[in-house]
């Protein structure tokens, strides 16, 4: 069973300088939702941003240990435009 801290560490290692928020949506350690704000996303399409997030998690996605990952990704500029939350 995966936990949010493990996934967060992998994402932060792959995307330095990012802000990563992860939630286990079912409590079973295989369905998560993530919000990732990263300078690496600047100038990238949403698909490219998601590919950057999925890449370091491939071992768990391929094995099925990570069954679902709902993503919201933003560059810092995109996040700033959304305003206070």
Coordinates of C-alpha atoms in Angstrom, one line a residue:
X1 CA 0.0 0.0 0.0
X2 CA 1.3 3.4 -1.0
X3 CA 1.2 6.5 1.1
X4 CA 1.0 10.2 0.1
X5 CA 4.4 10.9 1.7
X6 CA 6.2 8.3 -0.5
X7 CA 4.6 9.6 -3.7
X8 CA 5.3 13.2 -2.7
X9 CA 9.0 12.5 -2.2
X10 CA 9.3 10.9 -5.6
X11 CA 7.6 13.8 -7.2
X12 CA 9.7 16.4 -5.4
X13 CA 12.9 14.6 -6.4
X14 CA 11.8 14.5 -10.1
X15 CA 10.4 18.1 -10.0
X16 CA 12.7 20.2 -7.8
X17 CA 11.2 23.5 -6.5
X18 CA 7.6 22.2 -6.9
X19 CA 4.7 22.3 -4.5
X20 CA 3.0 18.9 -4.2
X21 CA -0.2 18.2 -2.3
X22 CA -1.5 14.6 -2.4
X23 CA -4.6 13.0 -0.9
X24 CA -5.5 9.4 -0.6
X25 CA -9.1 9.6 -1.9
X26 CA -10.3 6.1 -0.8
X27 CA -8.0 5.3 2.2
X28 CA -6.8 2.2 0.4
X29 CA -3.4 3.6 -0.8
X30 CA -4.1 3.1 -4.5
X31 CA -6.3 6.1 -5.4
X32 CA -4.9 9.6 -5.0
X33 CA -5.5 13.1 -6.2
X34 CA -2.6 15.5 -6.5
X35 CA -2.1 19.2 -7.0
X36 CA 1.3 20.0 -8.4
X37 CA 2.7 23.5 -9.0
X38 CA 6.0 23.4 -10.7
X39 CA 8.3 25.7 -12.6
X40 CA 9.0 22.7 -14.9
X41 CA 5.5 23.1 -16.2
X42 CA 6.1 26.6 -17.6
X43 CA 5.4 26.6 -21.4
X44 CA 4.1 23.0 -21.3
X45 CA 0.7 21.8 -22.3
X46 CA -1.5 20.1 -19.7
X47 CA -0.7 16.7 -21.3
X48 CA 3.0 17.4 -21.0
X49 CA 2.6 18.5 -17.4
X50 CA 0.8 15.3 -16.6
X51 CA 3.5 13.3 -18.3
X52 CA 6.1 14.9 -16.1
X53 CA 4.1 13.8 -13.0
X54 CA 3.4 10.3 -14.2
X55 CA 7.1 9.6 -15.2
X56 CA 8.6 9.1 -11.7
X57 CA 5.6 7.0 -10.6
X58 CA 5.7 4.5 -13.5
X59 CA 6.8 1.6 -11.3
X60 CA 3.6 1.8 -9.3
X61 CA 1.4 2.6 -12.2
X62 CA 2.6 -0.4 -14.2
X63 CA 2.3 -2.8 -11.3
X64 CA -1.2 -1.5 -10.5
X65 CA -0.2 -0.6 -6.9
X66 CA -1.1 3.0 -7.9
X67 CA -4.4 2.5 -9.6
X68 CA -5.7 6.0 -10.1
X69 CA -4.1 9.5 -9.9
X70 CA -6.3 12.5 -10.5
X71 CA -4.1 15.5 -11.4
X72 CA -4.3 19.2 -11.2
X73 CA -1.1 20.8 -12.5
X74 CA 0.0 24.4 -12.8
X75 CA 3.0 26.4 -13.5
X76 CA 3.6 29.1 -10.9
X77 CA 2.3 31.7 -13.3
X78 CA -0.9 29.7 -13.9
X79 CA -1.4 29.2 -10.2
X80 CA -0.9 32.9 -9.5
X81 CA -3.5 33.8 -12.1
X82 CA -6.1 31.7 -10.2
X83 CA -5.7 34.0 -7.2
X84 CA -6.2 33.3 -3.5
X85 CA -7.7 30.0 -2.5

